[in-house]
Amino acid sequence: MLQNAQILENKKIIDDVYQLTVKGDFKPLAGQFINIKLNNEALLLRRPISVYDANHNSLSVIYRVVGAGTKELASYKPGQELNILGPLGNGFPLVKNKRVLIVGGGIGVPPMYFLAKMLKDENDITFVLGFRSKSQIILENELKKYGDVFVATDDGSYGYHGNVLKLIEENKIDFDVIYACGPTRMLEALDNRYCGKKEGYISFEERMACGIGICYGCACKPKQIERGMLRVCKEGPVFPLGVISYDKA
């Protein structure tokens, strides 16, 4: 779906992270994303951002300013309009009556909030969040509404000192199903650890151009090469454990 949407809010959450809310009934699935066209002809490519929250009146995303495009996006004010393509991609399969572990790393945490809202009524949820440092932590309190929250920081400035996988193992967190979104290194570690042992789904964050599967700019290699290259925007961004190859060769 392609539509023009009015900005309701575009606020800074922490140093370089913003929450953008636009008006409209987009009906996204948990794990889907939108592709935003910037109001600057010099910035041609749309910016893909995962859905943080949505209802019948509005949709919100949370993004980090990392380049010219997101810097431009952060400058927009309420009342301005954005051209939005989406929601796009495959969402997370939703389970019932399970012990669910939701793992988010950095800017991969926001889409897990929307997932938690979809799962909260029929599952027991535990969250494990990973950040570089205390100053980078987002959504900890918001997620506490839906389950226990464990936080790991790379520098030890808050919570557990180390990565999310070590936190899970040292705290003996048991679960039936794992969902994860975040840096590729984190997803690889979780995939390698739990593939074949647990049901699980991981969401990849990749740079992409078209967002609809035409350009193959976001293609990744599957473990079963006969399947052909997989497009994060089309076959993903959500994949079951054991599908993606992390071999760069």
Backbone as JSON, one array per atom type, in Angstrom:
{
  "sequence": "MLQNAQILENKKIIDDVYQLTVKGDFKPLAGQFINIKLNNEALLLRRPISVYDANHNSLSVIYRVVGAGTKELASYKPGQELNILGPLGNGFPLVKNKRVLIVGGGIGVPPMYFLAKMLKDENDITFVLGFRSKSQIILENELKKYGDVFVATDDGSYGYHGNVLKLIEENKIDFDVIYACGPTRMLEALDNRYCGKKEGYISFEERMACGIGICYGCACKPKQIERGMLRVCKEGPVFPLGVISYDKA",
  "N": [[0.84, -1.19, 0.0], [0.57, 2.16, -0.89], [0.82, 5.37, 0.36], [0.18, 8.79, 1.33], [1.07, 10.16, 4.39], [0.33, 11.99, 7.3], [2.57, 13.51, 9.56], [2.41, 12.99, 12.98], [3.97, 13.08, 15.23], [7.42, 13.49, 15.97], [9.84, 12.74, 17.74], [12.75, 13.08, 19.83], [14.21, 10.37, 21.52], [16.47, 9.27, 22.86], [19.93, 10.24, 22.69], [20.63, 9.89, 19.74], [18.38, 8.73, 18.7], [15.08, 8.46, 17.5], [11.49, 8.75, 17.71], [8.99, 8.3, 15.43], [5.74, 9.12, 14.52], [2.98, 8.54, 12.49], [-0.11, 9.46, 10.87], [-2.79, 7.23, 10.19], [-4.34, 4.12, 9.11], [-2.7, 1.4, 9.0], [-2.55, -1.33, 9.4], [-0.42, -3.28, 10.13], [1.54, -6.33, 10.42], [3.19, -7.88, 13.2], [6.63, -7.44, 13.05], [6.78, -6.6, 10.44], [7.73, -3.94, 8.09], [7.96, -0.44, 7.12], [8.49, 1.6, 4.2], [9.98, 4.57, 3.75], [9.67, 7.51, 1.89], [11.76, 10.24, 1.44], [11.39, 13.8, 1.73], [13.1, 15.09, -0.09], [14.65, 15.54, -2.99], [17.24, 14.9, -3.58], [17.85, 12.74, -2.08], [17.29, 9.77, -2.95], [16.62, 7.03, -2.39], [14.25, 5.11, -0.58], [13.71, 4.84, 2.99], [13.87, 2.02, 4.93], [12.09, 1.02, 7.8], [11.38, -0.74, 10.73], [8.19, -1.58, 12.15], [7.2, -0.15, 15.16], [4.94, 0.31, 16.76], [1.34, 0.28, 16.45], [-2.02, 1.29, 15.71], [-5.55, 1.62, 14.92], [-5.55, 4.24, 14.2], [-2.97, 5.29, 13.88], [0.59, 4.87, 13.18], [3.75, 3.91, 14.42], [7.31, 4.28, 14.33], [10.67, 3.57, 15.37], [13.81, 4.99, 15.06], [17.34, 5.22, 14.33], [19.6, 7.9, 13.92], [21.82, 7.73, 11.42], [22.94, 8.51, 9.04], [22.75, 10.6, 6.07], [20.09, 10.36, 5.18], [18.47, 9.53, 7.42], [19.09, 11.62, 9.08], [17.89, 13.72, 7.73], [15.22, 12.84, 7.97], [14.85, 13.11, 10.72], [14.58, 15.81, 10.96], [12.05, 16.55, 10.26], [8.75, 17.87, 10.91], [5.72, 17.78, 12.97], [2.68, 17.7, 11.14], [3.77, 17.89, 8.6], [3.92, 15.92, 5.55], [4.54, 12.49, 4.66], [5.51, 10.19, 2.14], [4.62, 6.91, 2.12], [5.41, 3.52, 1.75], [3.97, 0.47, 2.3], [2.51, -1.65, 4.91], [5.38, -3.87, 4.65], [7.02, -7.0, 3.75], [7.43, -10.19, 5.52], [5.79, -11.1, 8.54], [6.28, -11.98, 12.05], [5.56, -15.35, 12.94], [2.88, -16.13, 15.1], [2.63, -17.53, 18.31], [0.91, -19.65, 20.71], [0.21, -20.19, 24.17], [2.83, -20.66, 25.17], [6.19, -20.59, 26.53], [7.81, -17.79, 25.98], [10.73, -16.34, 24.65], [11.97, -13.23, 24.04], [14.33, -11.53, 22.25], [16.19, -8.64, 21.86], [18.41, -6.45, 20.16], [20.0, -3.39, 20.45], [18.89, -1.08, 18.06], [17.22, -2.95, 17.14], [15.41, -3.56, 19.06], [12.87, -2.04, 19.16], [10.89, -3.19, 17.19], [10.25, -5.5, 18.56], [8.64, -4.79, 20.61], [6.09, -4.36, 19.5], [5.6, -6.95, 18.66], [5.49, -8.22, 21.17], [3.11, -7.14, 22.2], [1.28, -8.46, 20.62], [1.57, -11.05, 21.49], [1.19, -11.18, 24.24], [-1.21, -11.84, 25.67], [-1.62, -14.59, 25.56], [0.65, -15.98, 26.21], [3.66, -16.63, 28.14], [6.03, -14.3, 28.7], [9.48, -13.51, 28.41], [12.02, -11.07, 28.34], [15.13, -10.32, 26.8], [17.49, -7.91, 26.48], [19.96, -6.22, 24.57], [22.54, -3.8, 24.67], [24.97, -1.25, 23.79], [25.8, 0.44, 25.86], [24.72, 1.95, 29.01], [23.62, 4.44, 28.35], [22.46, 4.01, 25.91], [20.16, 2.56, 26.2], [16.84, 1.68, 25.47], [13.27, 1.53, 25.8], [13.05, -0.23, 27.96], [11.4, 0.06, 30.29], [8.87, 0.17, 29.09], [8.58, -2.4, 28.05], [8.48, -3.92, 30.34], [5.86, -4.07, 31.08], [4.89, -6.31, 29.93], [6.32, -8.56, 30.65], [9.13, -10.21, 32.33], [12.23, -8.45, 32.31], [15.51, -8.6, 31.18], [18.66, -7.03, 30.99], [21.56, -6.53, 29.06], [24.77, -5.04, 28.78], [27.44, -4.0, 26.68], [29.63, -2.71, 27.82], [29.26, -3.03, 30.5], [28.02, -1.06, 31.99], [25.43, -1.09, 32.83], [23.15, -3.43, 34.15], [23.73, -6.78, 33.05], [27.1, -7.63, 32.34], [28.2, -8.15, 29.31], [27.32, -10.29, 26.48], [24.05, -11.03, 24.99], [23.54, -13.78, 24.67], [25.22, -15.06, 26.54], [24.1, -13.99, 28.84], [21.56, -15.17, 28.81], [22.25, -17.88, 29.12], [23.72, -17.94, 31.55], [21.83, -17.09, 33.37], [20.11, -19.12, 33.19], [17.74, -19.1, 31.64], [14.82, -20.48, 30.59], [12.85, -21.62, 27.82], [10.29, -22.0, 25.28], [9.96, -20.99, 22.71], [11.87, -18.79, 20.7], [12.27, -15.41, 19.77], [13.95, -13.0, 17.81], [15.67, -9.91, 17.1], [18.09, -7.79, 15.73], [21.62, -6.87, 15.66], [23.56, -8.56, 13.12], [25.61, -10.26, 14.05], [24.73, -10.94, 16.59], [22.34, -12.3, 15.97], [23.38, -14.43, 14.52], [24.83, -15.8, 16.53], [22.73, -16.62, 18.24], [21.21, -18.15, 16.46], [23.02, -20.21, 15.79], [23.27, -21.38, 18.29], [20.68, -22.26, 19.06], [19.35, -23.44, 16.89], [17.69, -26.26, 15.69], [17.26, -27.08, 18.25], [15.4, -25.47, 19.52], [12.23, -23.92, 18.78], [12.23, -21.1, 16.68], [12.52, -17.65, 15.55], [14.0, -15.17, 13.55], [14.68, -11.77, 12.87], [15.97, -9.86, 10.3], [17.96, -6.96, 9.78], [18.56, -5.1, 7.1], [20.21, -3.03, 4.69], [18.29, -1.69, 2.05], [16.85, -1.15, -1.21], [14.51, -1.07, -3.12], [12.5, -2.39, -1.61], [10.5, -4.17, -2.25], [11.31, -6.5, -3.43], [12.38, -6.47, -6.03], [14.92, -5.43, -6.8], [16.97, -6.9, -5.59], [18.83, -5.92, -3.81], [19.03, -6.45, -1.14], [19.61, -9.08, -0.8], [20.3, -12.28, 0.66], [22.27, -15.19, 1.54], [21.02, -18.49, 1.56], [21.2, -21.45, 3.69], [20.6, -23.77, 2.33], [21.51, -23.82, -0.72], [20.24, -24.38, -3.11], [17.81, -23.25, -2.96], [18.07, -20.72, -3.87], [18.93, -17.19, -3.78], [17.81, -15.32, -0.97], [15.54, -12.71, -0.38], [15.64, -10.1, 1.89], [13.64, -8.19, 2.13], [11.42, -9.37, 0.99], [11.12, -12.35, 1.11], [11.83, -12.28, 3.74], [11.48, -9.83, 6.4], [11.7, -11.68, 8.4], [12.87, -14.84, 9.36], [12.83, -18.41, 9.9], [14.81, -20.11, 12.41], [17.92, -21.47, 11.31], [17.76, -21.15, 8.55], [19.2, -19.1, 7.19], [22.46, -18.54, 5.83], [25.52, -17.61, 7.28], [27.95, -17.41, 6.21], [30.35, -15.59, 4.58], [31.67, -16.1, 2.25]],
  "CA": [[0.0, 0.0, 0.0], [1.31, 3.42, -1.0], [-0.04, 6.46, 0.79], [0.75, 9.95, 2.0], [0.64, 10.14, 5.79], [0.72, 13.18, 8.06], [3.36, 13.29, 10.77], [1.78, 13.42, 14.23], [5.03, 13.29, 16.22], [8.77, 13.06, 15.58], [10.52, 13.2, 18.94], [13.99, 12.43, 20.24], [14.08, 9.51, 22.7], [17.8, 9.42, 23.45], [20.87, 11.04, 21.91], [20.5, 9.85, 18.29], [17.25, 7.85, 18.4], [13.83, 9.21, 17.4], [10.22, 8.05, 17.48], [8.16, 8.96, 14.42], [4.37, 8.62, 14.46], [2.22, 9.1, 11.37], [-1.54, 9.18, 10.91], [-3.25, 6.27, 9.2], [-4.65, 2.76, 9.53], [-1.83, 0.62, 8.12], [-2.78, -2.75, 9.68], [0.8, -4.09, 9.99], [1.81, -7.5, 11.25], [4.42, -7.75, 13.99], [7.81, -7.81, 12.29], [6.8, -5.93, 9.14], [8.36, -2.63, 8.06], [7.49, 0.52, 6.12], [9.55, 2.21, 3.41], [9.65, 6.0, 3.78], [10.28, 8.41, 0.89], [12.11, 11.52, 2.03], [10.95, 14.97, 0.97], [14.32, 15.71, -0.59], [14.9, 14.82, -4.24], [18.64, 14.45, -3.62], [17.9, 11.47, -1.34], [16.36, 9.02, -3.78], [16.19, 5.75, -1.85], [13.39, 5.09, 0.6], [14.33, 4.33, 4.21], [13.05, 0.98, 5.56], [12.12, 1.04, 9.26], [10.44, -1.7, 11.3], [7.08, -1.02, 12.91], [7.31, -0.19, 16.62], [3.6, 0.2, 17.33], [0.3, 0.72, 15.52], [-3.43, 1.05, 16.0], [-6.36, 1.97, 13.75], [-5.39, 5.67, 13.91], [-1.6, 5.74, 13.66], [1.69, 3.9, 13.15], [4.99, 4.49, 14.95], [8.59, 3.61, 14.14], [11.79, 4.15, 16.1], [14.97, 4.91, 14.17], [18.58, 5.86, 14.75], [20.22, 8.77, 12.91], [23.12, 7.14, 11.06], [23.42, 9.06, 7.78], [22.05, 11.77, 5.54], [18.66, 10.1, 5.09], [17.82, 9.57, 8.73], [19.27, 12.99, 9.59], [16.8, 14.46, 7.09], [13.97, 12.4, 8.57], [14.77, 13.65, 12.08], [14.3, 17.25, 10.89], [10.65, 16.77, 9.89], [7.9, 18.34, 12.0], [4.31, 17.42, 12.9], [1.93, 18.41, 10.12], [4.33, 17.56, 7.3], [3.49, 14.62, 5.04], [5.53, 11.56, 4.13], [5.01, 9.14, 1.27], [4.99, 5.65, 2.78], [5.09, 2.25, 1.11], [3.94, -0.58, 3.3], [3.59, -2.47, 5.48], [6.06, -4.77, 3.74], [7.73, -8.15, 4.31], [6.72, -11.19, 6.31], [5.82, -10.87, 9.97], [6.59, -13.11, 12.94], [4.48, -16.27, 13.29], [2.45, -15.94, 16.49], [2.38, -18.79, 19.01], [0.0, -19.59, 21.86], [0.45, -21.07, 25.32], [4.26, -21.0, 25.17], [7.15, -19.73, 27.23], [8.43, -17.06, 24.87], [11.88, -15.48, 24.91], [12.13, -12.19, 23.03], [15.67, -10.95, 22.35], [16.4, -7.47, 21.01], [19.7, -5.8, 20.28], [20.09, -2.03, 19.92], [17.72, -0.56, 17.36], [16.36, -4.09, 16.89], [14.46, -3.71, 20.16], [11.53, -1.51, 18.92], [9.87, -4.08, 16.6], [9.89, -6.55, 19.5], [7.55, -4.25, 21.43], [4.83, -4.64, 18.8], [5.44, -8.41, 18.75], [5.07, -8.55, 22.54], [1.7, -6.78, 22.32], [0.5, -9.49, 19.95], [1.75, -12.34, 22.18], [1.1, -11.05, 25.7], [-2.41, -12.39, 26.3], [-1.69, -16.05, 25.53], [1.98, -16.55, 26.41], [4.5, -16.14, 29.23], [7.12, -13.66, 27.96], [10.7, -12.98, 29.03], [12.79, -10.25, 27.41], [16.55, -10.09, 26.99], [17.85, -6.78, 25.63], [21.38, -5.93, 24.54], [22.92, -2.46, 24.23], [26.39, -0.96, 23.98], [26.02, 1.04, 27.18], [23.51, 2.41, 29.69], [23.06, 5.61, 27.66], [21.79, 3.58, 24.68], [19.01, 1.72, 26.52], [15.5, 2.17, 25.12], [12.06, 0.71, 25.94], [13.09, -1.19, 29.07], [10.21, 0.19, 31.13], [7.69, -0.16, 28.29], [8.49, -3.86, 27.9], [8.2, -4.52, 31.64], [4.41, -4.28, 31.18], [4.52, -7.58, 29.3], [7.1, -9.69, 31.14], [10.41, -9.92, 32.98], [13.21, -7.87, 31.39], [16.93, -8.66, 31.51], [19.43, -6.14, 30.12], [23.01, -6.7, 28.98], [25.5, -3.97, 28.1], [28.79, -4.4, 26.28], [30.65, -2.14, 28.7], [28.94, -3.31, 31.9], [27.54, 0.14, 32.68], [24.08, -1.35, 33.34], [22.74, -4.82, 34.01], [24.73, -7.83, 32.86], [28.27, -7.22, 31.55], [28.46, -9.17, 28.31], [26.34, -10.36, 25.4], [22.74, -11.57, 25.35], [23.58, -15.24, 24.76], [25.8, -15.41, 27.84], [23.11, -13.64, 29.86], [20.53, -16.22, 28.77], [22.78, -19.14, 29.65], [24.12, -17.81, 32.96], [20.61, -16.96, 34.17], [19.34, -20.35, 32.96], [16.41, -18.73, 31.15], [14.27, -21.56, 29.77], [11.8, -21.12, 26.94], [9.85, -22.89, 24.21], [10.11, -20.3, 21.42], [12.68, -17.58, 20.76], [12.17, -14.41, 18.7], [15.09, -12.08, 17.96], [15.97, -8.9, 16.09], [19.24, -7.0, 16.14], [22.81, -6.99, 14.81], [23.75, -9.88, 12.52], [26.46, -11.1, 14.92], [23.86, -11.45, 17.65], [21.43, -13.28, 15.37], [24.18, -15.61, 14.19], [25.12, -16.53, 17.77], [21.5, -17.25, 18.7], [20.86, -19.16, 15.47], [23.93, -21.34, 15.97], [23.05, -22.02, 19.6], [19.36, -22.85, 19.28], [18.83, -24.13, 15.71], [17.55, -27.69, 15.92], [16.96, -27.34, 19.66], [14.23, -24.69, 19.89], [11.52, -23.19, 17.73], [12.68, -19.72, 16.76], [12.38, -16.78, 14.38], [14.89, -14.02, 13.65], [14.39, -10.69, 11.93], [17.21, -9.23, 9.84], [17.95, -5.55, 9.4], [19.49, -4.92, 5.99], [19.97, -1.91, 3.78], [17.55, -2.13, 0.87], [16.49, -0.06, -2.1], [13.11, -1.03, -3.55], [11.63, -2.85, -0.53], [9.45, -5.06, -2.75], [11.87, -7.71, -3.99], [12.76, -6.36, -7.43], [16.32, -5.05, -7.06], [17.88, -7.86, -4.95], [19.86, -5.22, -3.06], [19.07, -6.94, 0.24], [19.63, -10.54, -0.88], [21.22, -13.01, 1.54], [22.46, -16.57, 1.1], [20.45, -19.52, 2.43], [22.04, -22.62, 3.91], [20.3, -24.66, 1.21], [21.74, -22.92, -1.84], [19.32, -24.67, -4.21], [16.64, -22.37, -2.8], [18.34, -19.42, -4.46], [19.11, -16.1, -2.83], [16.61, -14.87, -0.27], [15.45, -11.26, -0.23], [15.19, -9.73, 3.23], [12.41, -7.4, 2.03], [10.32, -10.15, 0.42], [11.02, -13.6, 1.86], [11.98, -11.88, 5.13], [12.76, -9.88, 7.12], [11.67, -12.73, 9.42], [13.17, -16.19, 8.9], [13.01, -19.39, 10.97], [16.18, -20.52, 12.71], [18.5, -22.49, 10.45], [17.54, -20.9, 7.12], [20.18, -18.18, 6.62], [23.88, -18.82, 5.97], [26.29, -16.44, 7.69], [29.23, -17.54, 5.52], [30.51, -14.46, 3.65], [32.33, -16.57, 1.02]],
  "C": [[0.88, 1.25, 0.0], [0.38, 4.55, -0.59], [0.78, 7.61, 1.37], [0.19, 10.0, 3.42], [1.18, 11.37, 6.51], [1.5, 12.79, 9.31], [2.61, 13.85, 11.98], [2.83, 13.78, 15.28], [6.35, 12.79, 15.65], [9.71, 13.54, 16.68], [11.79, 12.4, 19.21], [13.73, 11.63, 21.52], [15.37, 9.55, 23.51], [18.67, 10.13, 22.42], [20.61, 11.05, 20.4], [19.34, 8.96, 17.83], [15.94, 8.64, 18.51], [12.64, 8.27, 17.25], [9.36, 8.89, 16.55], [6.78, 8.3, 14.41], [3.64, 9.33, 13.34], [0.76, 8.66, 11.48], [-1.91, 8.17, 9.84], [-3.52, 4.91, 9.8], [-3.91, 1.8, 8.6], [-2.01, -0.9, 8.28], [-1.53, -3.62, 9.5], [0.74, -5.36, 10.84], [3.07, -7.24, 12.06], [5.6, -8.27, 13.2], [7.88, -7.19, 10.91], [7.46, -4.56, 9.25], [7.66, -1.73, 7.05], [8.7, 1.11, 5.42], [9.19, 3.67, 3.18], [10.41, 6.76, 2.71], [10.53, 9.75, 1.55], [11.69, 12.67, 1.12], [12.14, 15.79, 0.49], [14.75, 14.93, -1.82], [16.34, 14.33, -4.36], [18.82, 13.11, -2.91], [16.86, 10.54, -1.95], [15.8, 7.77, -3.12], [15.29, 5.92, -0.63], [14.15, 4.5, 1.79], [13.42, 3.29, 4.84], [13.21, 1.0, 7.08], [11.03, 0.12, 9.79], [9.37, -0.99, 12.14], [7.3, -1.23, 14.41], [5.95, -0.4, 17.28], [2.59, 0.71, 16.3], [-1.07, 0.46, 16.12], [-4.23, 1.52, 14.79], [-6.23, 3.45, 13.38], [-3.98, 6.08, 13.5], [-0.62, 4.57, 13.63], [2.95, 4.61, 13.62], [6.19, 3.62, 14.6], [9.62, 4.3, 15.03], [13.04, 3.93, 15.27], [16.16, 5.64, 14.77], [19.11, 6.71, 13.61], [21.63, 8.25, 12.63], [23.7, 7.71, 9.76], [22.56, 10.2, 7.32], [20.53, 11.57, 5.52], [17.95, 10.2, 6.42], [18.01, 10.93, 9.42], [18.18, 13.89, 9.01], [15.47, 14.12, 7.75], [13.78, 13.01, 9.96], [14.42, 15.14, 12.09], [12.83, 17.55, 10.62], [9.79, 17.05, 11.12], [6.47, 17.82, 11.86], [3.57, 18.31, 11.9], [2.47, 18.19, 8.71], [3.84, 16.17, 6.87], [4.67, 13.81, 4.53], [4.84, 10.56, 3.22], [5.53, 7.8, 1.78], [4.5, 4.46, 1.97], [5.09, 1.17, 2.19], [2.59, -0.72, 3.96], [4.1, -3.52, 4.51], [6.7, -5.93, 4.5], [6.83, -9.11, 5.07], [6.85, -10.86, 7.79], [6.23, -12.12, 10.74], [5.37, -14.04, 13.05], [4.15, -16.13, 14.78], [2.09, -17.28, 17.12], [1.4, -18.56, 20.16], [0.44, -20.58, 22.93], [1.89, -21.57, 25.37], [5.02, -20.09, 26.13], [8.0, -19.08, 26.14], [9.61, -16.23, 25.37], [12.02, -14.52, 23.75], [13.47, -11.5, 23.26], [15.79, -9.79, 21.36], [17.76, -6.87, 21.25], [19.69, -4.43, 19.66], [18.8, -1.57, 19.28], [16.83, -1.69, 16.87], [15.35, -4.34, 18.0], [13.05, -3.2, 19.8], [10.53, -2.46, 18.26], [9.43, -5.2, 17.54], [8.8, -6.1, 20.47], [6.2, -4.59, 20.81], [4.55, -6.15, 18.81], [4.91, -8.8, 20.13], [3.59, -8.23, 22.76], [0.81, -7.85, 21.71], [0.52, -10.83, 20.71], [1.32, -12.34, 23.64], [-0.08, -11.78, 26.34], [-2.4, -13.91, 26.41], [-0.34, -16.73, 25.71], [2.65, -15.95, 27.64], [5.79, -15.61, 28.6], [8.26, -13.25, 28.87], [11.47, -12.23, 27.96], [14.26, -10.24, 27.8], [16.98, -9.03, 25.98], [19.35, -6.52, 25.71], [21.66, -4.55, 23.99], [24.41, -2.26, 24.45], [26.67, -0.45, 25.38], [24.69, 1.5, 27.76], [22.84, 3.55, 28.94], [22.28, 5.23, 26.4], [20.51, 2.78, 24.94], [17.7, 2.41, 26.16], [14.46, 1.09, 25.43], [12.1, -0.32, 27.07], [11.8, -1.13, 29.89], [8.94, -0.17, 30.38], [7.49, -1.67, 28.19], [8.18, -4.56, 29.22], [6.7, -4.75, 31.86], [4.02, -5.69, 30.74], [5.33, -8.78, 29.79], [8.37, -9.24, 31.84], [11.42, -9.44, 31.94], [14.61, -7.99, 31.97], [17.68, -7.78, 30.51], [20.91, -6.46, 30.21], [23.62, -5.5, 28.29], [26.92, -4.43, 27.82], [29.84, -3.92, 27.27], [30.37, -2.36, 30.19], [28.4, -2.13, 32.68], [26.13, -0.03, 33.24], [23.77, -2.83, 33.14], [23.91, -5.78, 33.88], [25.87, -7.33, 31.97], [28.6, -8.34, 30.57], [27.36, -9.2, 27.26], [25.07, -11.1, 25.84], [22.76, -13.09, 25.5], [24.15, -15.7, 26.1], [24.83, -15.1, 28.97], [22.04, -14.73, 29.96], [21.03, -17.49, 29.46], [23.13, -19.05, 31.13], [22.91, -17.67, 33.88], [19.67, -18.15, 34.0], [17.89, -20.04, 32.58], [15.91, -19.83, 30.21], [13.08, -21.03, 28.98], [11.45, -22.19, 25.92], [10.14, -22.31, 22.83], [10.94, -19.04, 21.62], [12.4, -16.71, 19.53], [13.32, -13.43, 18.9], [15.18, -11.11, 16.79], [17.13, -8.06, 16.61], [20.41, -7.18, 15.2], [23.0, -8.43, 14.31], [24.59, -10.8, 13.4], [25.65, -11.71, 16.06], [22.95, -12.54, 17.13], [22.17, -14.57, 15.03], [24.46, -16.46, 15.43], [23.89, -17.27, 18.28], [21.08, -18.38, 17.77], [21.72, -20.41, 15.65], [23.66, -22.11, 17.27], [21.74, -22.8, 19.66], [18.75, -23.55, 18.07], [18.82, -25.64, 15.95], [17.21, -28.07, 17.34], [15.67, -26.64, 20.11], [13.53, -24.18, 18.64], [11.95, -21.73, 17.82], [12.59, -18.99, 15.44], [13.25, -15.55, 14.59], [14.59, -13.03, 12.55], [15.67, -9.94, 11.6], [16.97, -7.77, 9.47], [19.0, -5.34, 8.32], [19.17, -3.63, 5.26], [19.24, -2.45, 2.56], [17.14, -0.91, 0.06], [14.99, -0.06, -2.38], [12.13, -1.42, -2.44], [10.56, -3.83, -0.96], [10.0, -6.25, -3.53], [12.36, -7.65, -5.42], [14.26, -6.23, -7.62], [17.35, -6.04, -6.52], [19.03, -7.17, -4.19], [20.02, -5.71, -1.64], [19.16, -8.46, 0.29], [20.65, -11.14, 0.09], [21.21, -14.48, 1.15], [21.82, -17.55, 2.07], [21.43, -20.66, 2.65], [21.83, -23.65, 2.82], [20.34, -23.84, -0.07], [20.81, -23.16, -3.01], [18.04, -23.84, -4.12], [16.83, -21.05, -3.53], [18.46, -18.35, -3.4], [17.77, -15.66, -2.23], [16.65, -13.36, -0.09], [14.89, -10.91, 1.15], [13.85, -9.0, 3.17], [11.2, -8.23, 1.62], [10.11, -11.47, 1.14], [11.16, -13.36, 3.36], [11.1, -10.67, 5.42], [12.84, -10.97, 8.18], [11.93, -14.09, 8.78], [13.21, -17.14, 10.1], [14.49, -19.63, 11.24], [16.64, -21.55, 11.68], [18.36, -22.25, 8.96], [18.68, -20.12, 6.49], [21.61, -18.67, 6.87], [24.61, -17.53, 6.32], [27.68, -16.45, 7.07], [29.34, -16.44, 4.47], [31.13, -14.9, 2.33], [31.31, -16.81, -0.09]]
}
